[in-house]
PDB file of C-alpha atoms in Angstrom:
ATOM      1  CA  ALA A 940      14.861  -9.676   9.790  1.00 84.00           C
ATOM      2  CA  GLN A 941      13.359  -6.100   9.680  1.00 86.00           C
ATOM      3  CA  THR A 942       9.822  -5.667   8.908  1.00 90.00           C
ATOM      4  CA  ILE A 943       7.878  -2.482   8.009  1.00 94.00           C
ATOM      5  CA  HIS A 944       4.195  -2.176   8.527  1.00 96.00           C
ATOM      6  CA  GLN A 945       1.820   0.691   7.451  1.00 97.00           C
ATOM      7  CA  TRP A 946      -1.698   1.222   8.496  1.00 97.00           C
ATOM      8  CA  PRO A 947      -4.383   1.690   7.467  1.00 97.00           C
ATOM      9  CA  VAL A 948      -4.217  -0.297   4.134  1.00 95.00           C
ATOM     10  CA  ALA A 949      -6.614   2.035   2.544  1.00 96.00           C
ATOM     11  CA  GLU A 950      -8.770   5.027   3.375  1.00 96.00           C
ATOM     12  CA  ILE A 951     -11.651   6.964   1.955  1.00 97.00           C
ATOM     13  CA  LYS A 952     -12.022  10.426   3.429  1.00 97.00           C
ATOM     14  CA  ALA A 953     -13.969  13.421   2.959  1.00 97.00           C
ATOM     15  CA  VAL A 954     -12.328  16.834   2.021  1.00 97.00           C
ATOM     16  CA  GLY A 955     -11.740  18.937   5.151  1.00 97.00           C
ATOM     17  CA  SER A 956     -11.510  15.828   7.461  1.00 97.00           C
ATOM     18  CA  PRO A 957      -8.410  14.935   9.525  1.00 97.00           C
ATOM     19  CA  LEU A 958      -6.074  12.137   8.621  1.00 97.00           C
ATOM     20  CA  SER A 959      -3.449  10.079  10.498  1.00 97.00           C
ATOM     21  CA  LEU A 960      -1.335   7.431   8.721  1.00 98.00           C
ATOM     22  CA  GLY A 961       1.078   5.319  10.573  1.00 97.00           C
ATOM     23  CA  CYS A 962       4.355   3.207   9.945  1.00 97.00           C
ATOM     24  CA  THR A 963       6.150   0.919  12.233  1.00 97.00           C
ATOM     25  CA  ILE A 964       9.624  -0.649  11.698  1.00 95.00           C
ATOM     26  CA  LYS A 965      10.494  -3.633  13.630  1.00 93.00           C
ATOM     27  CA  GLY A 966      14.156  -5.345  13.827  1.00 90.00           C
ATOM     28  CA  LYS A 967      16.072  -2.129  13.213  1.00 88.00           C
ATOM     29  CA  SER A 968      17.163   0.410  15.836  1.00 87.00           C
ATOM     30  CA  SER A 969      17.567   3.935  15.117  1.00 90.00           C
ATOM     31  CA  PRO A 970      16.499   3.888  11.400  1.00 91.00           C
ATOM     32  CA  ASN A 971      16.286   6.871   9.094  1.00 92.00           C
ATOM     33  CA  LEU A 972      12.525   7.158   8.263  1.00 95.00           C
ATOM     34  CA  TYR A 973      10.850   8.642   5.194  1.00 95.00           C
ATOM     35  CA  TRP A 974       7.389   9.558   3.966  1.00 96.00           C
ATOM     36  CA  TYR A 975       6.757   9.570   0.147  1.00 95.00           C
ATOM     37  CA  TRP A 976       3.634  10.369  -1.820  1.00 95.00           C
ATOM     38  CA  GLN A 977       2.761   8.971  -5.148  1.00 92.00           C
ATOM     39  CA  ALA A 978       0.104  10.157  -7.425  1.00 88.00           C
ATOM     40  CA  THR A 979      -1.693   7.609  -9.394  1.00 82.00           C
ATOM     41  CA  GLY A 980       0.673   6.384 -12.168  1.00 77.00           C
ATOM     42  CA  GLY A 981       3.303   8.815 -10.972  1.00 82.00           C
ATOM     43  CA  THR A 982       6.704   9.085  -9.378  1.00 86.00           C
ATOM     44  CA  LEU A 983       7.512   9.394  -5.750  1.00 90.00           C
ATOM     45  CA  GLN A 984       7.759  12.666  -4.007  1.00 90.00           C
ATOM     46  CA  GLN A 985       9.606  12.692  -0.828  1.00 91.00           C
ATOM     47  CA  LEU A 986       7.596  14.484   1.868  1.00 94.00           C
ATOM     48  CA  PHE A 987       9.492  14.113   5.169  1.00 95.00           C
ATOM     49  CA  TYR A 988      12.473  12.403   6.706  1.00 93.00           C
ATOM     50  CA  SER A 989      13.495  11.688  10.282  1.00 94.00           C
ATOM     51  CA  ILE A 990      16.828  10.630  11.589  1.00 92.00           C
ATOM     52  CA  THR A 991      16.004  10.347  15.274  1.00 93.00           C
ATOM     53  CA  VAL A 992      13.038  10.571  17.714  1.00 95.00           C
ATOM     54  CA  GLY A 993      11.286  13.804  17.660  1.00 94.00           C
ATOM     55  CA  GLN A 994      13.199  15.192  14.867  1.00 95.00           C
ATOM     56  CA  VAL A 995      11.429  15.611  11.409  1.00 95.00           C
ATOM     57  CA  GLU A 996      12.519  17.476   8.516  1.00 93.00           C
ATOM     58  CA  SER A 997      10.013  18.665   5.675  1.00 91.00           C
ATOM     59  CA  VAL A 998      10.981  18.231   2.096  1.00 88.00           C
ATOM     60  CA  VAL A 999       7.922  19.711   0.438  1.00 86.00           C
ATOM     61  CA  GLN A1000       4.940  21.559   1.683  1.00 76.00           C
ATOM     62  CA  LEU A1001       1.694  19.793   1.018  1.00 85.00           C
ATOM     63  CA  ASN A1002      -0.337  20.798   4.091  1.00 92.00           C
ATOM     64  CA  LEU A1003       0.750  17.656   5.857  1.00 96.00           C
ATOM     65  CA  SER A1004       2.693  17.174   9.057  1.00 96.00           C
ATOM     66  CA  ALA A1005       4.789  14.217  10.256  1.00 97.00           C
ATOM     67  CA  SER A1006       6.134  13.120  13.809  1.00 97.00           C
ATOM     68  CA  ARG A1007       8.226  10.431  15.204  1.00 97.00           C
ATOM     69  CA  PRO A1008       6.894   9.714  18.713  1.00 97.00           C
ATOM     70  CA  LYS A1009       9.087   6.666  19.170  1.00 95.00           C
ATOM     71  CA  ASP A1010      12.248   5.111  17.504  1.00 95.00           C
ATOM     72  CA  ASP A1011      10.300   2.696  15.408  1.00 94.00           C
ATOM     73  CA  GLN A1012       7.156   4.776  14.535  1.00 97.00           C
ATOM     74  CA  PHE A1013       6.522   7.572  11.949  1.00 97.00           C
ATOM     75  CA  ILE A1014       3.153   9.203  11.718  1.00 98.00           C
ATOM     76  CA  LEU A1015       1.796  11.362   8.846  1.00 97.00           C
ATOM     77  CA  SER A1016      -1.201  13.623   9.455  1.00 97.00           C
ATOM     78  CA  THR A1017      -3.225  16.664   8.581  1.00 97.00           C
ATOM     79  CA  GLU A1018      -6.102  18.391  10.283  1.00 96.00           C
ATOM     80  CA  LYS A1019      -7.844  19.160   7.044  1.00 97.00           C
ATOM     81  CA  LEU A1020      -7.712  17.036   3.893  1.00 97.00           C
ATOM     82  CA  LEU A1021      -7.664  18.364   0.322  1.00 96.00           C
ATOM     83  CA  LEU A1022      -8.663  16.645  -2.870  1.00 96.00           C
ATOM     84  CA  SER A1023      -4.994  16.761  -3.958  1.00 94.00           C
ATOM     85  CA  HIS A1024      -4.024  14.666  -0.978  1.00 96.00           C
ATOM     86  CA  SER A1025      -5.338  11.630  -2.706  1.00 96.00           C
ATOM     87  CA  GLY A1026      -2.724   8.962  -3.850  1.00 95.00           C
ATOM     88  CA  PHE A1027      -0.538   6.312  -2.432  1.00 95.00           C
ATOM     89  CA  TYR A1028       1.596   6.988   0.707  1.00 96.00           C
ATOM     90  CA  LEU A1029       4.734   5.050   1.225  1.00 95.00           C
ATOM     91  CA  CYS A1030       6.691   4.732   4.332  1.00 96.00           C
ATOM     92  CA  ALA A1031      10.451   3.764   4.034  1.00 95.00           C
ATOM     93  CA  TRP A1032      13.387   3.149   6.383  1.00 93.00           C
ATOM     94  CA  ARG A1033      17.218   3.121   5.724  1.00 89.00           C
ATOM     95  CA  GLY A1034      20.056   2.393   7.839  1.00 83.00           C
ATOM     96  CA  GLN A1035      22.412   4.801   9.436  1.00 75.00           C
ATOM     97  CA  PHE A1036      25.067   4.697   6.805  1.00 72.00           C
ATOM     98  CA  ASN A1037      24.259   7.184   3.968  1.00 61.00           C
ATOM     99  CA  GLN A1038      24.633   4.614   1.180  1.00 64.00           C
ATOM    100  CA  ASP A1039      22.275   2.028   2.734  1.00 77.00           C
ATOM    101  CA  THR A1040      19.357   0.951   0.684  1.00 83.00           C
ATOM    102  CA  GLN A1041      15.891   2.329   1.365  1.00 88.00           C
ATOM    103  CA  TYR A1042      13.317  -0.392   2.150  1.00 91.00           C
ATOM    104  CA  PHE A1043       9.625   0.347   1.527  1.00 94.00           C
ATOM    105  CA  GLY A1044       6.432  -0.529   3.261  1.00 95.00           C
ATOM    106  CA  PRO A1045       3.285  -1.858   1.519  1.00 94.00           C
ATOM    107  CA  GLY A1046       1.745   1.548   1.287  1.00 94.00           C
ATOM    108  CA  THR A1047      -1.488   3.100   2.187  1.00 96.00           C
ATOM    109  CA  ARG A1048      -3.944   4.089  -0.487  1.00 95.00           C
ATOM    110  CA  LEU A1049      -5.880   7.345   0.229  1.00 96.00           C
ATOM    111  CA  LEU A1050      -8.944   8.689  -1.704  1.00 96.00           C
ATOM    112  CA  VAL A1051     -10.280  12.086  -0.864  1.00 97.00           C
ATOM    113  CA  LEU A1052     -13.846  12.863  -2.050  1.00 96.00           C
TER     114      LEU A1052
ATOM    115  CA  ALA B 746      19.567  20.016  -8.531  1.00 70.00           C
ATOM    116  CA  GLN B 747      19.984  16.261  -8.942  1.00 78.00           C
ATOM    117  CA  SER B 748      17.791  14.534 -11.144  1.00 89.00           C
ATOM    118  CA  VAL B 749      17.067  11.046 -12.603  1.00 94.00           C
ATOM    119  CA  THR B 750      15.528  10.702 -15.978  1.00 95.00           C
ATOM    120  CA  GLN B 751      13.646   7.649 -17.210  1.00 96.00           C
ATOM    121  CA  PRO B 752      12.955   8.570 -20.901  1.00 96.00           C
ATOM    122  CA  ASP B 753      10.421   5.795 -21.541  1.00 95.00           C
ATOM    123  CA  ALA B 754       7.074   6.051 -19.688  1.00 95.00           C
ATOM    124  CA  ARG B 755       6.043   2.697 -21.137  1.00 96.00           C
ATOM    125  CA  VAL B 756       7.878  -0.177 -22.728  1.00 97.00           C
ATOM    126  CA  THR B 757       6.139  -3.298 -24.279  1.00 97.00           C
ATOM    127  CA  VAL B 758       8.172  -6.384 -24.685  1.00 97.00           C
ATOM    128  CA  SER B 759       7.125  -9.981 -25.919  1.00 97.00           C
ATOM    129  CA  GLU B 760       7.566 -12.699 -23.262  1.00 96.00           C
ATOM    130  CA  GLY B 761      10.774 -14.344 -23.635  1.00 96.00           C
ATOM    131  CA  ALA B 762      12.416 -11.353 -25.295  1.00 97.00           C
ATOM    132  CA  SER B 763      15.269  -9.297 -23.922  1.00 97.00           C
ATOM    133  CA  LEU B 764      14.749  -6.043 -22.062  1.00 97.00           C
ATOM    134  CA  GLN B 765      16.481  -2.714 -21.502  1.00 97.00           C
ATOM    135  CA  LEU B 766      14.880  -0.011 -19.377  1.00 98.00           C
ATOM    136  CA  ARG B 767      16.922   3.338 -19.532  1.00 98.00           C
ATOM    137  CA  CYS B 768      17.952   5.552 -16.680  1.00 97.00           C
ATOM    138  CA  LYS B 769      20.156   8.734 -16.788  1.00 96.00           C
ATOM    139  CA  TYR B 770      21.233  10.447 -13.635  1.00 94.00           C
ATOM    140  CA  SER B 771      22.629  14.048 -13.298  1.00 89.00           C
ATOM    141  CA  TYR B 772      25.109  13.823 -10.472  1.00 81.00           C
ATOM    142  CA  PHE B 773      28.574  14.969 -11.685  1.00 76.00           C
ATOM    143  CA  GLY B 774      30.297  12.666  -9.159  1.00 77.00           C
ATOM    144  CA  THR B 775      29.736   8.893  -8.769  1.00 75.00           C
ATOM    145  CA  PRO B 776      26.355   8.246  -7.061  1.00 84.00           C
ATOM    146  CA  TYR B 777      24.814   5.271  -5.454  1.00 90.00           C
ATOM    147  CA  LEU B 778      22.148   3.942  -7.885  1.00 93.00           C
ATOM    148  CA  PHE B 779      19.171   1.678  -7.315  1.00 94.00           C
ATOM    149  CA  TRP B 780      16.489  -0.001  -9.325  1.00 97.00           C
ATOM    150  CA  TYR B 781      13.191  -0.752  -7.766  1.00 96.00           C
ATOM    151  CA  VAL B 782      10.066  -2.571  -8.968  1.00 96.00           C
ATOM    152  CA  GLN B 783       6.496  -1.724  -7.965  1.00 94.00           C
ATOM    153  CA  TYR B 784       3.784  -4.351  -8.578  1.00 92.00           C
ATOM    154  CA  PRO B 785       0.240  -3.165  -8.743  1.00 86.00           C
ATOM    155  CA  ARG B 786      -1.069  -1.683  -5.519  1.00 82.00           C
ATOM    156  CA  GLN B 787       2.218  -2.595  -3.700  1.00 86.00           C
ATOM    157  CA  GLY B 788       5.123  -0.767  -2.226  1.00 89.00           C
ATOM    158  CA  LEU B 789       8.590  -0.859  -3.941  1.00 92.00           C
ATOM    159  CA  GLN B 790      10.943  -3.741  -3.845  1.00 94.00           C
ATOM    160  CA  LEU B 791      14.617  -3.462  -4.482  1.00 93.00           C
ATOM    161  CA  LEU B 792      15.999  -5.148  -7.650  1.00 96.00           C
ATOM    162  CA  LEU B 793      19.599  -4.190  -7.309  1.00 95.00           C
ATOM    163  CA  LYS B 794      22.004  -1.437  -6.250  1.00 93.00           C
ATOM    164  CA  TYR B 795      25.153   0.032  -7.478  1.00 93.00           C
ATOM    165  CA  TYR B 796      27.964   1.177  -5.208  1.00 88.00           C
ATOM    166  CA  PRO B 797      31.091   2.307  -6.765  1.00 85.00           C
ATOM    167  CA  GLY B 798      33.063  -0.765  -8.119  1.00 87.00           C
ATOM    168  CA  ASP B 799      32.205  -3.362 -10.803  1.00 91.00           C
ATOM    169  CA  PRO B 800      30.045  -1.424 -13.310  1.00 93.00           C
ATOM    170  CA  VAL B 801      27.703  -4.432 -13.921  1.00 96.00           C
ATOM    171  CA  VAL B 802      25.518  -5.378 -11.044  1.00 96.00           C
ATOM    172  CA  GLN B 803      23.540  -8.487 -10.553  1.00 96.00           C
ATOM    173  CA  GLY B 804      19.991  -8.297  -9.011  1.00 95.00           C
ATOM    174  CA  VAL B 805      17.132 -10.593  -8.201  1.00 93.00           C
ATOM    175  CA  ASN B 806      15.037 -12.444 -10.647  1.00 93.00           C
ATOM    176  CA  GLY B 807      17.585 -12.362 -13.552  1.00 96.00           C
ATOM    177  CA  PHE B 808      17.950  -8.537 -13.669  1.00 97.00           C
ATOM    178  CA  GLU B 809      21.123  -6.783 -13.975  1.00 97.00           C
ATOM    179  CA  ALA B 810      22.301  -3.259 -14.595  1.00 98.00           C
ATOM    180  CA  GLU B 811      25.310  -1.417 -16.077  1.00 96.00           C
ATOM    181  CA  PHE B 812      26.694   1.787 -14.771  1.00 95.00           C
ATOM    182  CA  SER B 813      28.375   4.075 -17.251  1.00 93.00           C
ATOM    183  CA  LYS B 814      30.101   7.238 -15.880  1.00 91.00           C
ATOM    184  CA  SER B 815      30.854   8.480 -19.430  1.00 91.00           C
ATOM    185  CA  ASN B 816      26.977   8.153 -20.412  1.00 93.00           C
ATOM    186  CA  SER B 817      25.794   9.039 -16.888  1.00 93.00           C
ATOM    187  CA  SER B 818      23.551   6.048 -17.137  1.00 95.00           C
ATOM    188  CA  PHE B 819      22.364   3.110 -15.245  1.00 97.00           C
ATOM    189  CA  HIS B 820      20.258   0.900 -17.612  1.00 98.00           C
ATOM    190  CA  LEU B 821      18.443  -2.087 -16.425  1.00 98.00           C
ATOM    191  CA  ARG B 822      18.595  -5.337 -18.367  1.00 98.00           C
ATOM    192  CA  LYS B 823      17.132  -8.796 -18.479  1.00 97.00           C
ATOM    193  CA  ALA B 824      17.743 -11.566 -21.102  1.00 97.00           C
ATOM    194  CA  SER B 825      14.434 -13.100 -21.109  1.00 97.00           C
ATOM    195  CA  VAL B 826      11.151 -11.272 -19.814  1.00 97.00           C
ATOM    196  CA  HIS B 827       8.479 -13.229 -18.001  1.00 96.00           C
ATOM    197  CA  TRP B 828       4.846 -12.169 -17.780  1.00 95.00           C
ATOM    198  CA  SER B 829       5.326 -11.778 -13.961  1.00 94.00           C
ATOM    199  CA  ASP B 830       7.760  -8.762 -14.797  1.00 96.00           C
ATOM    200  CA  TRP B 831       4.674  -6.682 -15.694  1.00 95.00           C
ATOM    201  CA  ALA B 832       5.239  -3.809 -13.283  1.00 95.00           C
ATOM    202  CA  VAL B 833       6.467  -0.297 -13.004  1.00 95.00           C
ATOM    203  CA  TYR B 834      10.325   0.084 -12.638  1.00 97.00           C
ATOM    204  CA  PHE B 835      11.843   3.036 -10.766  1.00 96.00           C
ATOM    205  CA  CYS B 836      15.448   4.119 -10.957  1.00 96.00           C
ATOM    206  CA  ALA B 837      16.829   6.206  -8.047  1.00 93.00           C
ATOM    207  CA  GLU B 838      20.032   7.842  -6.942  1.00 90.00           C
ATOM    208  CA  TRP B 839      21.587   8.925  -3.648  1.00 85.00           C
ATOM    209  CA  THR B 840      24.344  11.499  -3.730  1.00 72.00           C
ATOM    210  CA  GLY B 841      24.467  12.562  -0.040  1.00 74.00           C
ATOM    211  CA  GLY B 842      22.394  13.895   2.727  1.00 74.00           C
ATOM    212  CA  TYR B 843      19.065  12.197   3.431  1.00 79.00           C
ATOM    213  CA  LYS B 844      17.400  12.643   0.010  1.00 80.00           C
ATOM    214  CA  VAL B 845      16.902   9.889  -2.546  1.00 84.00           C
ATOM    215  CA  VAL B 846      15.773  11.153  -5.839  1.00 89.00           C
ATOM    216  CA  PHE B 847      13.539   8.722  -8.006  1.00 92.00           C
ATOM    217  CA  GLY B 848      12.876   8.787 -11.791  1.00 94.00           C
ATOM    218  CA  SER B 849       9.466   9.076 -13.116  1.00 93.00           C
ATOM    219  CA  GLY B 850       9.065   5.297 -13.680  1.00 95.00           C
ATOM    220  CA  THR B 851       8.802   2.989 -16.693  1.00 96.00           C
ATOM    221  CA  ARG B 852       5.749   0.849 -16.910  1.00 96.00           C
ATOM    222  CA  LEU B 853       6.704  -2.587 -18.450  1.00 97.00           C
ATOM    223  CA  LEU B 854       4.002  -4.326 -20.376  1.00 96.00           C
ATOM    224  CA  VAL B 855       4.565  -7.928 -21.307  1.00 96.00           C
ATOM    225  CA  SER B 856       2.826  -9.344 -24.481  1.00 93.00           C
ATOM    226  CA  PRO B 857       2.138 -13.015 -24.939  1.00 89.00           C
TER     227      PRO B 857
END
């Protein structure tokens, strides 16, 4: 069975500080990977997706970046946090077939002060 | 651009009553459609999915949804709501490529 793990569970960070969030998928080779951002009480905004190691596509510009250093790992980061970065970050994976379901991780809650 | 509309931001249902959460999609063709549930402070869990075929789809925990091409809708239903169904429900569609579009979500409140 596939499992998806996100770390950390929650973070409180200062404006202007760096950030790194991680996501690992086990039990699935070559998944398509996604990062979403969710404002409190809001919908999901897709940030990035990756179909293979080393290749990441940006969907929206929010002063964030993403990388895929390994087949099973997806990293979201920024060198300088903004207040608007606060929210809930969700990682998701999907199989290689386009109609496959997306499966979500437990999420990371970020508060920027 | 493709879009998914969930017109009801909040729905309150008495425990044991039936439920319908509405979802409208914009894709002119036949999309792949999904309903997810999000419990407080958790990620999204898949309830059910629709691939072109039988318009009524059965999901987990007694949920079902019906696809209507004529109405561009994919409404979620449950015959008898339980207090544990208190959550936010998201409708989503995939129409190609690597993008999945989510609706704004409907918060379900269950009253005793």
